[in-house]
CSV table of C-alpha atoms in Angstrom, one decimal:
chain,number,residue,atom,x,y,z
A,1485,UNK,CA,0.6,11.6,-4.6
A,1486,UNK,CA,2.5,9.2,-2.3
A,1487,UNK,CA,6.4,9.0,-2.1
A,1488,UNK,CA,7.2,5.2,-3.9
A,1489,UNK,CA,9.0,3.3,-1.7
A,1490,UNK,CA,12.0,1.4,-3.9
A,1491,UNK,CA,15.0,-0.2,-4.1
A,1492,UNK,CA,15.8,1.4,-7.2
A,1493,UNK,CA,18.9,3.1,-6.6
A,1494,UNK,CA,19.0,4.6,-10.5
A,1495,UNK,CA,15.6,6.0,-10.0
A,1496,UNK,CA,16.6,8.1,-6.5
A,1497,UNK,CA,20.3,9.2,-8.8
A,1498,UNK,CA,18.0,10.7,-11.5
A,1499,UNK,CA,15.6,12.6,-9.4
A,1500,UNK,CA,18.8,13.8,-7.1
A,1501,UNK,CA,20.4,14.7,-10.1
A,1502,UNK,CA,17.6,16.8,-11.3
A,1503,UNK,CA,17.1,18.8,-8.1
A,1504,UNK,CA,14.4,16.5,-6.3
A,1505,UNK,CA,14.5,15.1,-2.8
A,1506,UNK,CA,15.1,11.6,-2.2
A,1507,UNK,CA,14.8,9.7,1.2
A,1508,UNK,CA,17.4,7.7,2.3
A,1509,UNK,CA,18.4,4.6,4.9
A,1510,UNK,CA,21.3,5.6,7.2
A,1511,UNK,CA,22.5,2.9,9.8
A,1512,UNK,CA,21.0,5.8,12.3
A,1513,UNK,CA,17.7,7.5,10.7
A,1514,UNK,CA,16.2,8.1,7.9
A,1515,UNK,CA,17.5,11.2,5.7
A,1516,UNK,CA,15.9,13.9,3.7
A,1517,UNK,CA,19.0,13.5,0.6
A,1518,UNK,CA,19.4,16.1,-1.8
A,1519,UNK,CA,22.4,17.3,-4.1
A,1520,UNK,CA,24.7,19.2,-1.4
A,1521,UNK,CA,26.3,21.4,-4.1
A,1522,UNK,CA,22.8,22.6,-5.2
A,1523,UNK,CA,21.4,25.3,-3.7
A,1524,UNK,CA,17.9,24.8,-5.3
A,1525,UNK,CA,17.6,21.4,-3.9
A,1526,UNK,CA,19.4,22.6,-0.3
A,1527,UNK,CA,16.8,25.2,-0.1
A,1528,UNK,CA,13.8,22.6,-0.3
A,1529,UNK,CA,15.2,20.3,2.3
A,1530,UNK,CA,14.4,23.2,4.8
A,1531,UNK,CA,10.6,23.7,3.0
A,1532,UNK,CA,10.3,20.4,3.2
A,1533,UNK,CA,10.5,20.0,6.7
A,1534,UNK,CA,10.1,23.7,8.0
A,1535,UNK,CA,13.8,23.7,9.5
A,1536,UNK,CA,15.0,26.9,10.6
A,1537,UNK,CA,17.5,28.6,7.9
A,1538,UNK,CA,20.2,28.7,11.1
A,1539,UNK,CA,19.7,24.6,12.0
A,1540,UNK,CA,23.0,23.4,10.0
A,1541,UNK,CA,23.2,20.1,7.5
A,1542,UNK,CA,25.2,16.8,8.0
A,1543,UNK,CA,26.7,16.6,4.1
A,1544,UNK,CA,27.4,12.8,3.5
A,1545,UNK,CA,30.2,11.1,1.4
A,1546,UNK,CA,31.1,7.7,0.0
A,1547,UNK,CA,34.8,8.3,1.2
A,1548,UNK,CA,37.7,10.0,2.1
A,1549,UNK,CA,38.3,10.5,-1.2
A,1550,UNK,CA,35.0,12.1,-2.0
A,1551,UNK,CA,35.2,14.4,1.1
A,1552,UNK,CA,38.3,15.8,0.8
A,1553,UNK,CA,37.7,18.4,-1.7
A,1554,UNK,CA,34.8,19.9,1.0
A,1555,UNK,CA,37.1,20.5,3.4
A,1556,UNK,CA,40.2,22.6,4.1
A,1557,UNK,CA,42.0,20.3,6.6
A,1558,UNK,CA,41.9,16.9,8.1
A,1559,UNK,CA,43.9,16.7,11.3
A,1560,UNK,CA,45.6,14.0,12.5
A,1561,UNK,CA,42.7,13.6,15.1
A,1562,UNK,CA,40.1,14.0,12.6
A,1563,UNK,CA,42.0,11.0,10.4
A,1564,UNK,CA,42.4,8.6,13.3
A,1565,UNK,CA,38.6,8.6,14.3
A,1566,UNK,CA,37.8,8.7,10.3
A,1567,UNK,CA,39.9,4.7,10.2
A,1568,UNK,CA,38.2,3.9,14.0
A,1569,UNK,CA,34.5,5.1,12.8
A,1570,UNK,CA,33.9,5.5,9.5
A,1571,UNK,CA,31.9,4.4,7.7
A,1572,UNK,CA,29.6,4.9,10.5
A,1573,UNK,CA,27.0,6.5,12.7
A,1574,UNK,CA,30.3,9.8,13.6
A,1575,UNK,CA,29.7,13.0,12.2
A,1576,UNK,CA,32.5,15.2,12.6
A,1577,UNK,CA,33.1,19.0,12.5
A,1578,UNK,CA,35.8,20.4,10.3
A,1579,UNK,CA,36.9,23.9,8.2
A,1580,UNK,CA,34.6,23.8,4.7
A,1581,UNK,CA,35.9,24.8,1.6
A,1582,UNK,CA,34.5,27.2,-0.8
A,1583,UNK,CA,32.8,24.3,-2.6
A,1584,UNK,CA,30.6,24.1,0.4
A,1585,UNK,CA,27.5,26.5,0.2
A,1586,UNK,CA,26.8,28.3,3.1
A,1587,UNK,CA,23.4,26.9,3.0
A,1588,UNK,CA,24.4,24.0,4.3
A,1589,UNK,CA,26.2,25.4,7.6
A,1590,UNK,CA,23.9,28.1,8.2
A,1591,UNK,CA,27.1,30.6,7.2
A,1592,UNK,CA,29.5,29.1,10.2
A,1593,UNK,CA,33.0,28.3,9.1
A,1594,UNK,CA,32.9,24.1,9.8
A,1595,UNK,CA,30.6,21.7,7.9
A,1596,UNK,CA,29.5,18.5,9.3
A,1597,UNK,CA,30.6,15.5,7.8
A,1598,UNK,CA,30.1,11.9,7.9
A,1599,UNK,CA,30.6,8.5,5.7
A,1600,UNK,CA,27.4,6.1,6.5
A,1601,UNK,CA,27.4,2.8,6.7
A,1602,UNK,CA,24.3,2.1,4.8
A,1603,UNK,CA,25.3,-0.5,1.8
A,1604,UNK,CA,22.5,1.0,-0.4
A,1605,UNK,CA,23.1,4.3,0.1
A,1606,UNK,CA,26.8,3.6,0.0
A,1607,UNK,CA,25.7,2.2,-3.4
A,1608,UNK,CA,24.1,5.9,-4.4
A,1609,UNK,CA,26.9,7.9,-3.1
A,1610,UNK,CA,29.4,6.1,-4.9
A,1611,UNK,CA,27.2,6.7,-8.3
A,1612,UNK,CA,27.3,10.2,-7.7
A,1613,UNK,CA,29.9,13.0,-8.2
A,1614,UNK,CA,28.6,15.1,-5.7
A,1615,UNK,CA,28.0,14.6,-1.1
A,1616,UNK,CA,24.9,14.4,-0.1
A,1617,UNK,CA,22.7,16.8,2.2
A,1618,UNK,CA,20.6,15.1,4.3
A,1619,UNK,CA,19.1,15.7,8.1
A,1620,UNK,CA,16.7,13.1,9.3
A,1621,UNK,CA,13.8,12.7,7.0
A,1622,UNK,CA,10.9,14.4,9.1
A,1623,UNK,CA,9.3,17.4,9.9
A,1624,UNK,CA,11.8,19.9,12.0
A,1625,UNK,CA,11.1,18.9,15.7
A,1626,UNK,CA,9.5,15.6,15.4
A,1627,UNK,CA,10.2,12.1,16.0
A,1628,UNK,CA,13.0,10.5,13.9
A,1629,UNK,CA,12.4,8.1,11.3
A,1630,UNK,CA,13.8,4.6,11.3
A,1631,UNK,CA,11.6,2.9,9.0
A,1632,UNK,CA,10.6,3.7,5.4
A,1633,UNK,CA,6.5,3.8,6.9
A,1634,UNK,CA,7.8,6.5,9.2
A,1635,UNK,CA,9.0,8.6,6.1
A,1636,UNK,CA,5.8,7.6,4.1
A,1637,UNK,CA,3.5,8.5,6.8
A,1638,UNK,CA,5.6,12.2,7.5
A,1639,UNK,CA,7.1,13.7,4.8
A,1640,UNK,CA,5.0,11.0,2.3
A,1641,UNK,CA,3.3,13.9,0.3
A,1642,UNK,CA,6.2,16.3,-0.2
A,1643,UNK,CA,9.0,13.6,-2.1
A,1644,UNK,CA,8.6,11.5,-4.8
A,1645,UNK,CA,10.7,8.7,-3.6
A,1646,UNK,CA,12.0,6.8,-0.5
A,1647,UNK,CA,14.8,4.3,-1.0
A,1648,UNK,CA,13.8,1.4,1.3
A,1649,UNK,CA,17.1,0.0,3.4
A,1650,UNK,CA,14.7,-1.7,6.0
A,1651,UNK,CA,14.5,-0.6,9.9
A,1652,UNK,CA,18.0,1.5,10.6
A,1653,UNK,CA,20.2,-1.1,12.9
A,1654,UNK,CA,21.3,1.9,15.4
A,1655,UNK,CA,18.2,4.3,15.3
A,1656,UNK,CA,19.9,7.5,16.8
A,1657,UNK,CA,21.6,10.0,15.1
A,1658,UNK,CA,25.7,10.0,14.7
A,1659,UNK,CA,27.9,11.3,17.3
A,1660,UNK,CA,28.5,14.9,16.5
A,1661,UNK,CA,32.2,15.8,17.2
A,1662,UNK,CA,34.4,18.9,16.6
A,1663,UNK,CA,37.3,21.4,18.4
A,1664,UNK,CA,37.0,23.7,20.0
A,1665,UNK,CA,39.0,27.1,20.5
A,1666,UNK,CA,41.7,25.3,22.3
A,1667,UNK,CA,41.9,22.1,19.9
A,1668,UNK,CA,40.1,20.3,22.5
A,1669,UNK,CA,37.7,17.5,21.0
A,1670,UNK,CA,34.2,18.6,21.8
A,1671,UNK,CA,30.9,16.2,21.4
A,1672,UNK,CA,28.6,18.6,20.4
A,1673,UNK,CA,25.7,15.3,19.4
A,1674,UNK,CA,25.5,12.2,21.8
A,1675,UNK,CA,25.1,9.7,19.9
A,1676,UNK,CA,25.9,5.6,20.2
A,1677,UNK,CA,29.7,6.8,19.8
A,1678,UNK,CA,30.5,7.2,22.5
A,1679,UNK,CA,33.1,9.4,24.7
A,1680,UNK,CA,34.8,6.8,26.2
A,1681,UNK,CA,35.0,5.1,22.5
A,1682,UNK,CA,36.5,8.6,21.4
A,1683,UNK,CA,38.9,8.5,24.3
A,1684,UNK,CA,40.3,5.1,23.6
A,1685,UNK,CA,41.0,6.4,20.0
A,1686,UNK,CA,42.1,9.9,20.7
A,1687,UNK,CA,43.5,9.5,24.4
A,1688,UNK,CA,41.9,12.0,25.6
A,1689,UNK,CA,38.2,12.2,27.1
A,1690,UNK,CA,36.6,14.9,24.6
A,1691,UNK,CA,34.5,17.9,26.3
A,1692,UNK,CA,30.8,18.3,26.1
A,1693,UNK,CA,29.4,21.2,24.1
A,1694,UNK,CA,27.9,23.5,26.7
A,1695,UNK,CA,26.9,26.7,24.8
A,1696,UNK,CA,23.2,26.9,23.5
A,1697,UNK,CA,24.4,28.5,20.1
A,1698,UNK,CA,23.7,26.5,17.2
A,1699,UNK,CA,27.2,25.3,15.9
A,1700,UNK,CA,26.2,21.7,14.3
A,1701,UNK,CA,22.8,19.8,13.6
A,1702,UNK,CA,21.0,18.0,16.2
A,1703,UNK,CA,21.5,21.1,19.1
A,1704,UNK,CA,17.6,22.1,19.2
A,1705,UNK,CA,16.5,22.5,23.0
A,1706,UNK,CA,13.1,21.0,21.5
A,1707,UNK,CA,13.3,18.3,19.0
A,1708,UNK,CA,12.7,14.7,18.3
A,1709,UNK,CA,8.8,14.7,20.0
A,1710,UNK,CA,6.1,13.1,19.4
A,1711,UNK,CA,2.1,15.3,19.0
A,1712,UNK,CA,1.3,13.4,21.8
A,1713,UNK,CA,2.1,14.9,25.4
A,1714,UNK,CA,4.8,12.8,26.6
A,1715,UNK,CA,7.2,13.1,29.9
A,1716,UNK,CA,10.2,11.5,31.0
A,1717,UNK,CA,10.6,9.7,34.3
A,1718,UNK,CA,12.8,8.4,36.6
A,1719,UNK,CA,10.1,6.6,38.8
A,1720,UNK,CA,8.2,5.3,35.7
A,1721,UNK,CA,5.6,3.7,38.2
A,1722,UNK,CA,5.3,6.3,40.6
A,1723,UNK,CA,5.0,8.8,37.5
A,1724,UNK,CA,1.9,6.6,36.3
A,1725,UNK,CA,0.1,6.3,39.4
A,1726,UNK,CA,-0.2,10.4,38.6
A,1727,UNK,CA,-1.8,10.0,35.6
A,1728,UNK,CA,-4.5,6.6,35.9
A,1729,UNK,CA,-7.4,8.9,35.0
A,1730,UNK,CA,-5.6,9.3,31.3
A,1731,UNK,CA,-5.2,6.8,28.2
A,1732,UNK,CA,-1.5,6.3,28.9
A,1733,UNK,CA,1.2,4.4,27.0
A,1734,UNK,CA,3.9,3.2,28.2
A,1735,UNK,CA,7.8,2.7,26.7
A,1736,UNK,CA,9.9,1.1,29.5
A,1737,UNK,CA,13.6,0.5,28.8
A,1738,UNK,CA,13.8,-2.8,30.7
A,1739,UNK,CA,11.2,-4.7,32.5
A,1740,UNK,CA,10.1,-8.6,33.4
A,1741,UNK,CA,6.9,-7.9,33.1
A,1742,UNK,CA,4.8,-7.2,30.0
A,1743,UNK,CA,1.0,-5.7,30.1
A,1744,UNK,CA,1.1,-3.0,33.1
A,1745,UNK,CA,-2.4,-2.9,34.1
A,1746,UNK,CA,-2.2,1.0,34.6
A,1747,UNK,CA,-1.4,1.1,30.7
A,1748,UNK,CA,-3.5,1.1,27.9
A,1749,UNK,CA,-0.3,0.0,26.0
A,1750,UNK,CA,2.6,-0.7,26.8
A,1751,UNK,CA,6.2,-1.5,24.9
A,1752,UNK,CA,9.3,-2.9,26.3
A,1753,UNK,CA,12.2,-1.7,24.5
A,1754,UNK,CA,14.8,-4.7,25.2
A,1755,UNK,CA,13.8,-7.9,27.4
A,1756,UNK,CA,17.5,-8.3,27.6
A,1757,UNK,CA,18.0,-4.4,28.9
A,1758,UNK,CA,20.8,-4.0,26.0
A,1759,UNK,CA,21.3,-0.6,25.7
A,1760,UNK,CA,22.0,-1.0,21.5
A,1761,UNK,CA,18.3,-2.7,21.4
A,1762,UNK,CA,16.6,0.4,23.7
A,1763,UNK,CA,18.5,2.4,20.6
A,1764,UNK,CA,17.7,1.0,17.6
A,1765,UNK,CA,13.7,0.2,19.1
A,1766,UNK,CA,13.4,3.7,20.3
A,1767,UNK,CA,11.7,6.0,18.1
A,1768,UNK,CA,9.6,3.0,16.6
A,1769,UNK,CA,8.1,2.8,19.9
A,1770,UNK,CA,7.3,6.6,20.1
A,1771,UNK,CA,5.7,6.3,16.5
A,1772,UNK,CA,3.4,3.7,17.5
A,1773,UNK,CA,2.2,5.1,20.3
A,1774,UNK,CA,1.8,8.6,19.3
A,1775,UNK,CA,-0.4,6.8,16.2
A,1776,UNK,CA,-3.0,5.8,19.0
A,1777,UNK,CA,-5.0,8.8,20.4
A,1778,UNK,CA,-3.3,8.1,23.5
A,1779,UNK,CA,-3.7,11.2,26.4
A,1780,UNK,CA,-0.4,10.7,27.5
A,1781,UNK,CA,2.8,9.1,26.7
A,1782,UNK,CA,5.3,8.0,29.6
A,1783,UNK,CA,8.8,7.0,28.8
A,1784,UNK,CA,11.5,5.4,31.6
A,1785,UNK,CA,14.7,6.8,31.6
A,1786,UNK,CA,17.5,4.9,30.8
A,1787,UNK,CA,20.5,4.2,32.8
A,1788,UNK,CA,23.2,6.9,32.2
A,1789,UNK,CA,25.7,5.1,31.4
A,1790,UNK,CA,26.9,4.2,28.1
A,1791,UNK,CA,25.0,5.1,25.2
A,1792,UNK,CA,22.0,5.9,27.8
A,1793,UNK,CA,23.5,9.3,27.6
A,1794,UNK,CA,22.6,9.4,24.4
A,1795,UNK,CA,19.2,7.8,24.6
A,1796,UNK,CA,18.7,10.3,27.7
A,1797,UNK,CA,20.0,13.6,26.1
A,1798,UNK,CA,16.9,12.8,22.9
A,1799,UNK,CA,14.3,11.5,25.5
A,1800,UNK,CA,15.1,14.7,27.5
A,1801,UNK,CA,14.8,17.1,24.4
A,1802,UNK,CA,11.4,15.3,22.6
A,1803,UNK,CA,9.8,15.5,26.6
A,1804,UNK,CA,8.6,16.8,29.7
A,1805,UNK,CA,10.8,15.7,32.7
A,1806,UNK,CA,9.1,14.4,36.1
């Protein structure tokens, strides 16, 4: 049986409450919600999407208020991008309490935290007396979901319930940001906060994360990608002329003209070349083209500048570069 796609907001508290997973609309993605206190319902996020035991989970809060209790400390720094950021698409790393099961940060000593901006699944969280778990609502690897159909057509057969909030308005995961050793902030996730928005808050340009380890969600070498074969290019024509014997699609991040005659299909991401648009239209276009049989999938890289970084760091980890 099909997941129901609702609005009803009682009907995802019951089933939460009793242990089931519920999707839910972030301003970002699509997450796979359960009870983050539960270690029942923790355990089936990571059946339900065959995430590895040592991938961490983003636990989600109505407030401050709510959060507090899950957490040992809130620095100063922490408090000052909490009023710049939150609610919204920043996640930030900081010492758990021992109400926090170590399910949820694969046994590391910070959980990720964030407040979303969602008003519907603010609505939930503030009906509940628990945080919610929840990592994007697909299977471990694969493309995002910014749309209720993208949940339905994923992860459809395995929940009972997706709470429809529409398309997500940012449609890449939160900024993931932490200390390090020294107290120096540290982005760990790109995301469409950006380090020079961090900077203007915390006066001070925070680090990238360069370690491989797995310290927070969203630091797979191999993730977000579509089934279909699908490469990255910096010469988007000359990278096509390489392939004209294929079905090819085509997602270009700006362009004037629509209907390349060397692609079967093709999808601009923002006439305008906004940056937010390429963001939010991103992983829709890489669900609609991977539904199409297509040989090949060719994606322009975006300028790196801005939240390009962060469109660039997913593009680079869901494809082949060329």
């Amino acid at each position: 049986m099909k997941a129901r796609i609702t609005k009803d907001i009682a009907a995802a508290k019951e089933l939460l409450d009793n242990g089931r997973l519920v999707a839910i609309p972030t301003e970002t993605v699509y997450g796979l919600a359960a009870n983050g206190t539960n270690i029942l319902a923790i355990k089936k996020i990571f059946e339900a999407k065959g995430r590895p035991s040592n991938n961490p989970l983003i636990l989600h809060f109505s407030g401050l208020d709510a959060l507090s209790p899950y957490v040992t400390t809130i620095s100063t720094d922490a408090k000052l991008l909490a009023e710049a950021f939150w609610p919204g698409p920043l996640t930030l790393l900081l010492p758990k309490s021992n109400k926090v099961p170590d399910s949820i940060t694969a046994g590391l000593t910070r959980v990720a935290v964030r407040i979303p901006q969602h008003p519907l699944t603010q609505e939930l969280l503030g009906i509940l007396d628990y945080p919610l778990a929840a990592p994007s609502a697909n299977p471990s690897g694969y493309i995002s979901p910014t749309r209720p159909s993208h949940v339905q057509k994923q992860l459809g057969d395995k929940i009972p319930l997706i709470l429809d909030g529409g398309p997500c308005t940012k449609g890449l995961e939160s900024t993931i940001l932490g200390w390090d050793d020294n107290g120096t902030p540290t982005i760990y996730r790109k995301g469409v906060i950006t380090a020079e928005a961090i900077e203007k808050v915390l006066h001070q340009l925070p680090h990238n994360h360069q370690s491989k380890t797995l310290e927070a969600p969203g630091m797979l070498s191999s993730h977000y990608a579509p089934r279909t074969k699908t490469v990255l290019a910096d010469a988007i024509d000359q990278t096509i002329a390489q392939y004209k014997k294929l079905k090819i699609g085509i997602i270009r991040f700006h362009s004037t003209i629509k209907g390349d005659p060397k692609a079967n299909v093709e999808i601009v991401l923002s006439d305008k070349g906004s940056l937010e648009e390429v963001a939010k239209n991103l992983y829709a276009a890489m669900h609609e083209l991977d539904g199409q049989e297509l040989d090949l999938i060719v994606i322009e890289k975006a300028p790196e500048t801005g939240i390009g970084k962060a469109i660039n760091d997913r593009l680079q980890r869901s494809t082949t570069i060329v």
